[in-house]
Amino acid sequence: MDAATAFPYGLRVLVVDDDPTWLKILEKMLRKCSYEVTTCGLARVALDILRERKNKFDIVISDVNMPDMDGFKLLEHIGLEMDLPVIMMSIDGETSRVMKGVQHGACDYLLKPVRMKELRNIWQHVYRKKMHEVKEIEGHDSCDDLQILRNGFEGLDDKSLFMRSDSDTMRKRKDFVNAVNQIGFDKVGPKKILDLMNVPGLTRENVASHLQKYRLYLSRLQKQNEERILGAARQDFSHKGTSENLNLRSSFQEQPSNIPNGYPHASQNIQTQANMQDSQLEDTKSTVPLPLPDKKEVYMEGDGRDFSDVKPSLMDCIKSTSLALTCTVDSISVQLSDSGTTSADGDLKFSSVDGLSSIKNCCFDQINSQGPLRPSQEPSIIGCTELASLPDDQPGYPYPLQGVSFDNIPLSSFDFSHYNDATMILSGLQNNWYDDDLEFSSETMDYPLIDGRLFA
DNA sequence: GATCGTATCT
DNA sequence: AAGATACGAT
């Protein structure tokens, strides 16, 4: 048996989950994949194991919610102390958490119940990572063995894979994103970023070029997210369709602002108010800058849909579905900077497969901790610093989240990607009011970060 | 002239 | 596909 066929077999996996049942299930499934499995019920113990047996594992799969140590903390430690791909998993697909995981360096995020296929494919993370390292060392990518390897397993889905990059690249990347987020998307420019980054060899042109790609990247990501959110919403429903009942009050509002040249992520804001009827949750209010592809073509590219369609489409949605999840939307108002205001008021009840759980994810699941809440100061600034540098426990920390305010929502879980995602959630909902024929594809959940090669 | 955004080249 | 460069606009 050559290396190509042998590779995934015996992959050394460390599974961390406080729930012994899940641990057993996962162990069994992973064994079925011919992986070498070690299980662990405590994150701290997992860390000890990993420290003691350095280089004895290829990949870690860890639950997010664990009593002794947060999955993210574990992820952080692993990221700092050793270079292992980490897959996070949790029972819910709450977007901010997924993004948090990814932002912290998780190479994938699985939703429980985890499927066999997803586990079967985890080797790819290891492979990709190795491949990446080889590339960086050799400077070129002609690694025959790995190439064979790659071809040997090309049949499996090849998406959803990316890896953490090297520290130098990583730093610059972080600095860049931080700079962008600090400055704000509508005011950002190569020069400002350059000054903020303060990297010796870097030229303004470098940054400008990068920024161009970055913007492109974001619009791509936006689209991807849109699709994924729709898919995830579908899955949520198929899983736990009838148990939730929530009341949603939302108002979409785009602030008139100076959009210099029609950037996708210019200054439009969405404002959403939502509250859950049947729970302890309090009202939440959020303002998320909404990236729009174009002033006119809101959300859906090329088909000319805009907010003015919301009401009729929403009604269509109401009529066309009969699911238990109920959502009440009693105000939708949209102000397009150049076309006045369109608003729909009333007590629109709708049940929707799509989007609802996303809304829930966006607003409700995060009530417990609270970030510093600030009314939007300026329209349209997204993001904030990199998650890792967001101090969860520093109340007074000036989150660079101008234009974004999430009442009762932990801003600690907010970052640039999340911004993007939160936006997508809302636009996803928006889309759901129109689209009803999207296929879910959980197998290819991918949350790409900026490619490692930026600034490489 | 500096800086920007975009298109194009490598 | 990412980064560099060229170039016109502000």
Short mmCIF file of C-alpha atoms (C1' of nucleotides) in Angstrom, two decimals:
data_model
loop_
_atom_site.label_atom_id
_atom_site.label_comp_id
_atom_site.label_asym_id
_atom_site.label_seq_id
_atom_site.Cartn_x
_atom_site.Cartn_y
_atom_site.Cartn_z
CA MET A 1 0.00 0.00 0.00
CA ASP A 2 1.53 3.27 -0.96
CA ALA A 3 1.51 6.46 0.96
CA ALA A 4 -1.40 7.80 -0.93
CA THR A 5 -3.87 5.21 0.12
CA ALA A 6 -2.38 4.76 3.52
CA PHE A 7 -2.43 8.33 4.61
CA PRO A 8 -5.78 8.88 6.23
CA TYR A 9 -5.68 5.60 8.01
CA GLY A 10 -4.40 5.77 11.47
CA LEU A 11 -4.82 9.49 11.62
CA ARG A 12 -4.32 10.32 15.25
CA VAL A 13 -7.31 12.14 16.51
CA LEU A 14 -7.86 13.58 19.92
CA VAL A 15 -11.51 14.08 20.73
CA VAL A 16 -12.47 16.41 23.52
CA ASP A 17 -15.98 16.53 24.83
CA ASP A 18 -17.38 16.73 28.30
CA ASP A 19 -20.32 14.60 27.35
CA PRO A 20 -19.30 10.96 27.63
CA THR A 21 -22.05 9.90 25.30
CA TRP A 22 -20.81 12.07 22.55
CA LEU A 23 -17.32 10.97 23.28
CA LYS A 24 -18.34 7.40 22.74
CA ILE A 25 -20.25 8.14 19.60
CA LEU A 26 -17.46 10.11 18.11
CA GLU A 27 -14.92 7.55 19.06
CA LYS A 28 -16.89 4.88 17.38
CA MET A 29 -17.43 6.87 14.26
CA LEU A 30 -13.83 7.89 14.02
CA ARG A 31 -12.69 4.34 14.54
CA LYS A 32 -14.90 3.38 11.68
CA CYS A 33 -12.91 5.80 9.62
CA SER A 34 -9.84 3.85 10.61
CA TYR A 35 -8.53 6.68 12.63
CA GLU A 36 -6.60 6.29 15.79
CA VAL A 37 -8.74 7.81 18.45
CA THR A 38 -8.00 9.19 21.87
CA THR A 39 -10.84 10.60 23.86
CA CYS A 40 -10.85 13.06 26.64
CA GLY A 41 -13.63 14.51 28.75
CA LEU A 42 -11.85 17.55 30.05
CA ALA A 43 -10.28 20.30 28.07
CA ARG A 44 -7.53 20.79 30.59
CA VAL A 45 -6.68 17.15 30.50
CA ALA A 46 -6.69 17.30 26.75
CA LEU A 47 -4.18 20.07 26.89
CA ASP A 48 -2.03 18.07 29.25
CA ILE A 49 -2.19 15.09 26.98
CA LEU A 50 -1.21 17.18 24.04
CA ARG A 51 1.66 18.72 25.94
CA GLU A 52 2.93 15.44 27.19
CA ARG A 53 2.61 13.64 23.94
CA LYS A 54 3.82 16.22 21.56
CA ASN A 55 3.65 15.19 17.94
CA LYS A 56 1.53 12.24 18.84
CA PHE A 57 -1.59 13.68 17.40
CA ASP A 58 -2.54 14.87 13.99
CA ILE A 59 -5.73 16.66 14.72
CA VAL A 60 -8.00 17.66 17.56
CA ILE A 61 -11.75 17.68 17.59
CA SER A 62 -13.19 19.62 20.44
CA ASP A 63 -16.60 20.51 21.66
CA VAL A 64 -17.22 24.17 22.26
CA ASN A 65 -19.25 23.98 25.40
CA MET A 66 -17.33 22.44 28.19
CA PRO A 67 -17.44 23.16 31.88
CA ASP A 68 -13.81 23.18 32.78
CA MET A 69 -12.49 25.07 29.86
CA ASP A 70 -14.18 26.75 26.99
CA GLY A 71 -13.53 25.09 23.69
CA PHE A 72 -12.23 28.35 22.37
CA LYS A 73 -9.74 28.61 25.16
CA LEU A 74 -8.52 25.18 24.36
CA LEU A 75 -8.30 26.15 20.77
CA GLU A 76 -6.28 29.17 21.70
CA HIS A 77 -3.85 27.19 23.76
CA ILE A 78 -3.39 24.62 21.09
CA GLY A 79 -2.84 27.35 18.57
CA LEU A 80 -0.23 28.97 20.72
CA GLU A 81 1.61 26.00 22.01
CA MET A 82 1.47 23.56 19.19
CA ASP A 83 0.66 23.52 15.59
CA LEU A 84 -2.31 21.28 15.29
CA PRO A 85 -5.42 21.61 13.25
CA VAL A 86 -8.41 21.90 15.52
CA ILE A 87 -11.97 21.19 14.59
CA MET A 88 -14.63 22.69 16.73
CA MET A 89 -18.07 21.31 17.15
CA SER A 90 -21.19 22.26 18.95
CA ILE A 91 -24.79 21.42 19.13
CA ASP A 92 -25.91 24.64 17.61
CA GLY A 93 -24.66 26.39 14.58
CA GLU A 94 -24.85 29.75 16.14
CA THR A 95 -23.12 31.90 13.67
CA SER A 96 -21.11 34.05 15.96
CA ARG A 97 -19.71 31.02 17.60
CA VAL A 98 -18.85 29.40 14.38
CA MET A 99 -17.10 32.51 13.32
CA LYS A 100 -15.40 32.82 16.64
CA GLY A 101 -14.10 29.34 16.28
CA VAL A 102 -12.83 29.98 12.85
CA GLN A 103 -11.37 33.27 13.82
CA HIS A 104 -9.52 31.66 16.63
CA GLY A 105 -7.95 29.31 14.21
CA ALA A 106 -10.30 26.40 14.05
CA CYS A 107 -9.96 24.69 10.76
CA ASP A 108 -13.52 23.52 10.67
CA TYR A 109 -16.68 23.71 12.64
CA LEU A 110 -18.96 20.74 12.86
CA LEU A 111 -22.51 20.71 13.99
CA LYS A 112 -23.78 17.94 16.17
CA PRO A 113 -24.92 15.48 15.32
CA VAL A 114 -21.77 15.08 13.38
CA ARG A 115 -22.05 13.06 10.28
CA MET A 116 -19.89 10.25 9.22
CA LYS A 117 -18.89 11.96 6.07
CA GLU A 118 -17.66 14.98 7.92
CA LEU A 119 -15.49 12.87 10.12
CA ARG A 120 -14.21 10.88 7.24
CA ASN A 121 -12.97 14.04 5.68
CA ILE A 122 -11.13 15.52 8.58
CA TRP A 123 -7.85 14.13 7.38
CA GLN A 124 -7.93 16.74 4.71
CA HIS A 125 -7.26 19.40 7.25
CA VAL A 126 -4.13 17.61 8.26
CA TYR A 127 -3.14 17.09 4.72
CA ARG A 128 -3.74 20.65 3.75
CA LYS A 129 -1.76 21.89 6.64
CA LYS A 130 1.16 19.69 5.80
CA MET A 131 0.94 20.73 2.23
CA HIS A 132 1.03 24.31 3.21
CA GLU A 133 4.06 23.86 5.36
CA VAL A 134 5.91 22.06 2.64
CA LYS A 135 5.11 24.82 0.27
CA GLU A 136 6.41 27.43 2.58
CA ILE A 137 9.63 25.62 3.20
CA GLU A 138 10.39 24.65 -0.34
CA GLY A 139 9.16 27.78 -1.94
CA HIS A 140 7.48 25.84 -4.65
CA ASP A 141 4.73 23.34 -4.68
CA SER A 142 6.08 20.33 -6.38
CA CYS A 143 5.78 17.77 -3.72
CA ASP A 144 5.18 14.60 -5.57
CA ASP A 145 4.10 12.44 -2.71
CA LEU A 146 1.63 14.93 -1.52
CA GLN A 147 0.46 15.57 -4.99
CA ILE A 148 -0.24 11.91 -5.46
CA LEU A 149 -1.87 11.93 -2.15
CA ARG A 150 -4.02 14.75 -3.17
CA ASN A 151 -5.11 13.11 -6.35
CA GLY A 152 -5.73 9.90 -4.55
CA PHE A 153 -8.37 11.49 -2.44
CA GLU A 154 -9.65 14.08 -4.73
CA GLY A 155 -12.98 12.39 -4.85
CA LEU A 156 -13.92 13.71 -1.49
CA ASP A 157 -15.04 17.22 -1.15
CA ASP A 158 -12.16 19.53 -1.28
CA LYS A 159 -13.77 22.62 -0.09
CA SER A 160 -13.99 24.08 3.34
CA LEU A 161 -10.35 23.74 3.94
CA PHE A 162 -7.97 26.39 4.92
CA MET A 163 -5.35 26.62 7.49
CA ARG A 164 -3.63 28.89 9.79
CA SER A 165 -0.58 30.42 8.34
CA ASP A 166 2.77 31.28 9.68
CA SER A 167 3.30 33.76 12.38
CA ASP A 168 4.80 36.49 10.27
CA THR A 169 2.12 36.31 7.67
CA MET A 170 -0.39 35.94 10.39
CA ARG A 171 0.77 39.07 12.13
CA LYS A 172 0.61 41.18 9.05
CA ARG A 173 -2.73 39.80 8.21
CA LYS A 174 -4.01 40.53 11.65
CA ASP A 175 -2.51 43.97 11.61
CA PHE A 176 -4.10 44.67 8.33
CA VAL A 177 -7.51 43.54 9.36
CA ASN A 178 -7.19 45.35 12.63
CA ALA A 179 -6.23 48.49 10.85
CA VAL A 180 -9.12 48.23 8.47
CA ASN A 181 -11.52 47.65 11.27
CA GLN A 182 -10.15 50.40 13.36
CA ILE A 183 -10.38 52.92 10.63
CA GLY A 184 -13.72 51.78 9.44
CA PHE A 185 -14.71 50.50 6.12
CA ASP A 186 -15.98 53.66 4.59
CA LYS A 187 -13.00 55.69 5.56
CA VAL A 188 -10.33 53.17 5.00
CA GLY A 189 -7.54 53.83 2.62
CA PRO A 190 -4.19 52.31 1.88
CA LYS A 191 -2.32 55.15 3.47
CA LYS A 192 -4.18 55.03 6.71
CA ILE A 193 -3.77 51.32 6.92
CA LEU A 194 -0.11 51.61 6.22
CA ASP A 195 0.36 54.16 8.96
CA LEU A 196 -1.58 52.10 11.40
CA MET A 197 0.20 48.91 10.58
CA ASN A 198 3.61 50.46 10.81
CA VAL A 199 5.44 47.66 9.10
CA PRO A 200 8.90 48.69 7.90
CA GLY A 201 9.17 47.29 4.43
CA LEU A 202 5.58 47.74 3.48
CA THR A 203 4.61 50.25 0.83
CA ARG A 204 1.37 51.98 0.25
CA GLU A 205 1.05 50.17 -3.02
CA ASN A 206 1.35 46.87 -1.25
CA VAL A 207 -1.45 47.79 1.02
CA ALA A 208 -3.52 49.22 -1.76
CA SER A 209 -3.24 46.09 -3.76
CA HIS A 210 -4.03 44.03 -0.78
CA LEU A 211 -6.97 46.14 0.09
CA GLN A 212 -8.31 45.67 -3.36
CA LYS A 213 -8.12 41.94 -2.98
CA TYR A 214 -9.48 42.13 0.47
CA ARG A 215 -12.52 43.95 -0.71
CA LEU A 216 -13.04 41.43 -3.40
CA TYR A 217 -12.60 38.72 -0.91
CA LEU A 218 -15.23 40.19 1.32
CA SER A 219 -17.80 40.40 -1.38
CA ARG A 220 -17.14 36.81 -2.21
CA LEU A 221 -17.42 35.85 1.40
CA GLN A 222 -20.62 37.74 1.61
CA LYS A 223 -22.15 35.70 -1.09
CA GLN A 224 -20.91 32.48 0.36
CA ASN A 225 -22.33 33.34 3.69
CA GLU A 226 -25.62 34.14 2.18
CA GLU A 227 -25.84 30.72 0.75
CA ARG A 228 -24.63 29.03 3.85
CA ILE A 229 -27.00 30.82 6.12
CA LEU A 230 -29.84 29.73 3.99
CA GLY A 231 -28.63 26.21 4.11
CA ALA A 232 -28.03 26.25 7.81
CA ALA A 233 -31.48 27.57 8.42
CA ARG A 234 -32.85 24.71 6.46
CA GLN A 235 -30.97 22.23 8.47
CA ASP A 236 -32.06 23.77 11.69
CA PHE A 237 -35.59 23.32 10.73
CA SER A 238 -35.29 19.82 9.61
CA HIS A 239 -33.69 19.04 12.91
CA LYS A 240 -35.70 20.92 15.42
CA GLY A 241 -38.45 22.32 13.40
CA THR A 242 -41.37 22.66 15.69
CA SER A 243 -40.04 23.48 19.07
CA GLU A 244 -39.36 27.12 18.80
CA ASN A 245 -41.63 30.00 18.86
CA LEU A 246 -40.37 33.43 18.61
CA ASN A 247 -41.53 36.84 18.04
CA LEU A 248 -39.54 39.09 15.91
CA ARG A 249 -39.75 42.71 15.47
CA SER A 250 -37.48 44.05 12.94
CA SER A 251 -36.87 47.22 11.19
CA PHE A 252 -34.38 47.52 8.48
CA GLN A 253 -32.91 50.82 8.03
CA GLU A 254 -30.32 51.98 5.73
CA GLN A 255 -28.73 55.16 6.71
CA PRO A 256 -28.14 57.72 4.07
CA SER A 257 -24.47 58.13 3.89
CA ASN A 258 -21.70 58.98 1.64
CA ILE A 259 -20.82 55.93 -0.27
CA PRO A 260 -17.74 56.97 -2.11
CA ASN A 261 -17.84 54.54 -4.90
CA GLY A 262 -20.33 51.89 -4.37
CA TYR A 263 -18.36 49.46 -2.33
CA PRO A 264 -20.18 46.39 -1.34
CA HIS A 265 -19.56 47.09 2.28
CA ALA A 266 -20.41 50.69 2.32
CA SER A 267 -22.45 52.42 4.87
CA GLN A 268 -25.82 50.90 4.85
CA ASN A 269 -27.11 49.83 8.16
CA ILE A 270 -29.63 47.29 9.12
CA GLN A 271 -31.46 47.78 12.28
CA THR A 272 -33.17 44.90 13.86
CA GLN A 273 -35.18 44.63 16.95
CA ALA A 274 -36.10 41.26 18.10
CA ASN A 275 -37.53 39.66 21.12
CA MET A 276 -38.42 36.19 22.05
CA GLN A 277 -41.83 35.65 23.36
CA ASP A 278 -41.53 32.46 25.20
CA SER A 279 -38.31 32.79 26.96
CA GLN A 280 -36.45 34.74 29.49
CA LEU A 281 -34.75 36.68 26.85
CA GLU A 282 -35.06 40.35 26.81
CA ASP A 283 -35.48 42.56 23.85
CA THR A 284 -32.53 42.95 21.75
CA LYS A 285 -31.71 45.67 19.42
CA SER A 286 -29.04 45.63 16.92
CA THR A 287 -27.62 47.76 14.28
CA VAL A 288 -25.48 46.08 11.79
CA PRO A 289 -23.89 47.78 8.89
CA LEU A 290 -25.21 46.08 5.89
CA PRO A 291 -23.02 45.41 2.98
CA LEU A 292 -24.90 45.90 -0.15
CA PRO A 293 -23.73 44.84 -3.52
CA ASP A 294 -25.07 47.94 -5.01
CA LYS A 295 -27.24 50.82 -4.06
CA LYS A 296 -29.99 49.57 -6.24
CA GLU A 297 -29.48 45.89 -6.36
CA VAL A 298 -29.84 45.08 -2.78
CA TYR A 299 -28.82 41.66 -1.65
CA MET A 300 -29.40 39.68 -4.71
CA GLU A 301 -27.09 40.30 -7.47
CA GLY A 302 -28.45 41.25 -10.76
CA ASP A 303 -32.06 40.58 -10.19
CA GLY A 304 -32.89 44.05 -9.05
CA ARG A 305 -34.53 43.06 -5.86
CA ASP A 306 -34.63 45.66 -3.20
CA PHE A 307 -36.27 46.38 0.06
CA SER A 308 -39.37 47.69 -1.48
CA ASP A 309 -40.25 44.14 -2.23
CA VAL A 310 -40.05 43.03 1.31
CA LYS A 311 -43.63 43.12 2.24
CA PRO A 312 -45.21 41.30 -0.63
CA SER A 313 -42.55 38.69 -0.62
CA LEU A 314 -42.86 38.27 3.03
CA MET A 315 -46.52 37.70 2.60
CA ASP A 316 -45.79 35.14 -0.03
CA CYS A 317 -43.60 33.43 2.41
CA ILE A 318 -46.31 33.45 5.01
CA LYS A 319 -48.76 31.95 2.65
CA SER A 320 -46.47 29.34 1.33
CA THR A 321 -45.38 27.79 4.52
CA SER A 322 -46.99 26.02 7.37
CA LEU A 323 -44.32 25.44 9.86
CA ALA A 324 -44.55 25.90 13.53
CA LEU A 325 -41.95 28.49 13.84
CA THR A 326 -43.65 31.77 13.98
CA CYS A 327 -42.20 35.09 13.54
CA THR A 328 -43.86 38.38 13.82
CA VAL A 329 -42.51 41.24 11.94
CA ASP A 330 -44.27 44.39 12.64
CA SER A 331 -42.13 46.93 11.12
CA ILE A 332 -39.83 46.95 8.27
CA SER A 333 -38.52 50.16 7.07
CA VAL A 334 -35.93 50.75 4.53
CA GLN A 335 -34.29 53.92 3.63
CA LEU A 336 -32.22 53.86 0.59
CA SER A 337 -29.95 56.76 0.44
CA ASP A 338 -31.03 57.75 -2.97
CA SER A 339 -34.52 56.54 -3.25
CA GLY A 340 -36.38 57.58 -0.18
CA THR A 341 -38.09 55.34 2.25
CA THR A 342 -40.02 52.22 1.84
CA SER A 343 -41.66 50.82 4.82
CA ALA A 344 -43.97 48.06 5.67
CA ASP A 345 -45.83 48.14 8.90
CA GLY A 346 -48.29 45.82 10.40
CA ASP A 347 -48.38 42.60 12.15
CA LEU A 348 -47.04 40.31 9.58
CA LYS A 349 -46.86 36.85 10.81
CA PHE A 350 -44.82 34.44 8.95
CA SER A 351 -43.46 31.06 9.39
CA SER A 352 -40.37 30.49 7.59
CA VAL A 353 -38.04 27.66 7.24
CA ASP A 354 -35.26 29.83 6.18
CA GLY A 355 -33.63 32.52 8.10
CA LEU A 356 -35.50 32.29 11.29
CA SER A 357 -33.02 30.28 13.15
CA SER A 358 -30.41 32.51 11.77
CA ILE A 359 -32.10 35.43 13.30
CA LYS A 360 -32.25 33.54 16.47
CA ASN A 361 -28.62 32.83 16.20
CA CYS A 362 -27.86 36.37 15.55
CA CYS A 363 -29.78 37.88 18.32
CA PHE A 364 -31.07 35.53 20.89
CA ASP A 365 -28.48 33.04 21.66
CA GLN A 366 -26.11 35.59 22.87
CA ILE A 367 -28.03 37.33 25.49
CA ASN A 368 -26.10 36.18 28.44
CA SER A 369 -23.03 38.22 28.23
CA GLN A 370 -23.12 41.75 27.20
CA GLY A 371 -20.69 43.90 25.46
CA PRO A 372 -20.43 47.56 25.87
CA LEU A 373 -23.29 48.94 23.95
CA ARG A 374 -23.02 52.00 22.05
CA PRO A 375 -25.40 53.60 19.72
CA SER A 376 -24.05 53.84 16.32
CA GLN A 377 -21.75 56.73 16.25
CA GLU A 378 -20.93 56.71 12.69
CA PRO A 379 -22.62 54.87 10.00
CA SER A 380 -20.92 51.98 8.55
CA ILE A 381 -18.00 50.86 10.44
CA ILE A 382 -17.61 47.30 10.69
CA GLY A 383 -15.71 44.93 12.58
CA CYS A 384 -13.38 45.40 15.38
CA THR A 385 -10.09 44.06 16.35
CA GLU A 386 -9.15 40.51 15.94
CA LEU A 387 -10.98 38.27 18.28
CA ALA A 388 -7.94 37.13 20.05
CA SER A 389 -7.29 40.64 21.16
CA LEU A 390 -10.79 41.31 22.25
CA PRO A 391 -10.73 41.26 25.99
CA ASP A 392 -13.80 39.46 27.13
CA ASP A 393 -13.34 40.65 30.60
CA GLN A 394 -12.53 44.26 30.13
CA PRO A 395 -15.80 46.08 30.30
CA GLY A 396 -14.44 49.43 29.42
CA TYR A 397 -12.61 48.33 26.39
CA PRO A 398 -13.37 50.54 23.48
CA TYR A 399 -14.58 48.11 20.98
CA PRO A 400 -13.93 49.48 17.59
CA LEU A 401 -17.42 48.72 16.61
CA GLN A 402 -18.62 52.03 15.51
CA GLY A 403 -21.86 51.76 13.80
CA VAL A 404 -22.55 48.43 15.30
CA SER A 405 -24.49 48.09 18.42
CA PHE A 406 -25.86 44.90 19.71
CA ASP A 407 -27.78 45.32 22.86
CA ASN A 408 -27.29 42.40 25.10
CA ILE A 409 -25.15 40.71 22.64
CA PRO A 410 -21.63 39.92 23.54
CA LEU A 411 -19.42 41.96 21.39
CA SER A 412 -16.65 39.72 22.40
CA SER A 413 -17.88 37.38 19.82
CA PHE A 414 -17.96 40.07 17.30
CA ASP A 415 -15.31 40.48 14.78
CA PHE A 416 -14.96 41.41 11.26
CA SER A 417 -16.07 38.12 9.98
CA HIS A 418 -18.90 38.05 12.34
CA TYR A 419 -19.93 41.39 11.14
CA ASN A 420 -19.98 40.03 7.77
CA ASP A 421 -21.84 37.06 8.92
CA ALA A 422 -24.34 38.92 10.99
CA THR A 423 -25.03 40.92 7.99
CA MET A 424 -25.49 37.81 6.08
CA ILE A 425 -27.87 36.50 8.59
CA LEU A 426 -30.09 39.42 8.06
CA SER A 427 -29.74 39.46 4.38
CA GLY A 428 -30.16 35.75 4.50
CA LEU A 429 -33.50 36.25 6.08
CA GLN A 430 -34.21 38.81 3.54
CA ASN A 431 -33.41 36.36 0.88
CA ASN A 432 -35.52 33.77 2.45
CA TRP A 433 -38.45 35.88 1.85
CA TYR A 434 -37.82 35.37 -1.75
CA ASP A 435 -36.05 32.14 -2.20
CA ASP A 436 -37.46 28.82 -1.41
CA ASP A 437 -35.48 26.44 -3.45
CA LEU A 438 -32.06 26.33 -2.01
CA GLU A 439 -30.39 23.11 -1.26
CA PHE A 440 -28.65 22.65 1.97
CA SER A 441 -25.09 21.53 1.89
CA SER A 442 -23.68 20.96 5.28
CA GLU A 443 -20.85 18.92 3.95
CA THR A 444 -19.08 21.90 2.67
CA MET A 445 -19.44 24.34 5.48
CA ASP A 446 -16.57 26.60 4.92
CA TYR A 447 -15.62 29.70 6.73
CA PRO A 448 -12.65 30.90 4.88
CA LEU A 449 -10.37 33.38 6.42
CA ILE A 450 -8.31 35.61 4.38
CA ASP A 451 -6.01 33.46 2.49
CA GLY A 452 -2.78 32.80 4.18
CA ARG A 453 -0.83 34.06 1.32
CA LEU A 454 -1.88 37.59 1.66
CA PHE A 455 1.16 39.54 2.55
CA ALA A 456 3.13 36.40 2.38
"C1'" DG B 1 1.77 66.30 -5.60
"C1'" DA B 2 -0.54 62.88 -2.71
"C1'" DT B 3 -3.74 59.51 -2.50
"C1'" DC B 4 -7.24 56.91 -4.14
"C1'" DG B 5 -9.72 53.13 -6.86
"C1'" DT B 6 -9.66 50.26 -10.87
"C1'" DA B 7 -7.84 47.67 -14.51
"C1'" DT B 8 -4.39 44.98 -15.98
"C1'" DC B 9 -0.19 42.40 -15.88
"C1'" DT B 10 2.84 38.81 -13.75
"C1'" DA C 1 -5.44 33.74 -7.41
"C1'" DA C 2 -2.47 37.03 -4.95
"C1'" DG C 3 0.47 40.72 -5.45
"C1'" DA C 4 2.61 44.40 -8.43
"C1'" DT C 5 2.13 47.93 -11.50
"C1'" DA C 6 0.03 51.39 -14.44
"C1'" DC C 7 -2.99 54.96 -14.78
"C1'" DG C 8 -6.77 58.12 -14.52
"C1'" DA C 9 -9.61 60.61 -11.06
"C1'" DT C 10 -10.03 63.36 -7.03
#
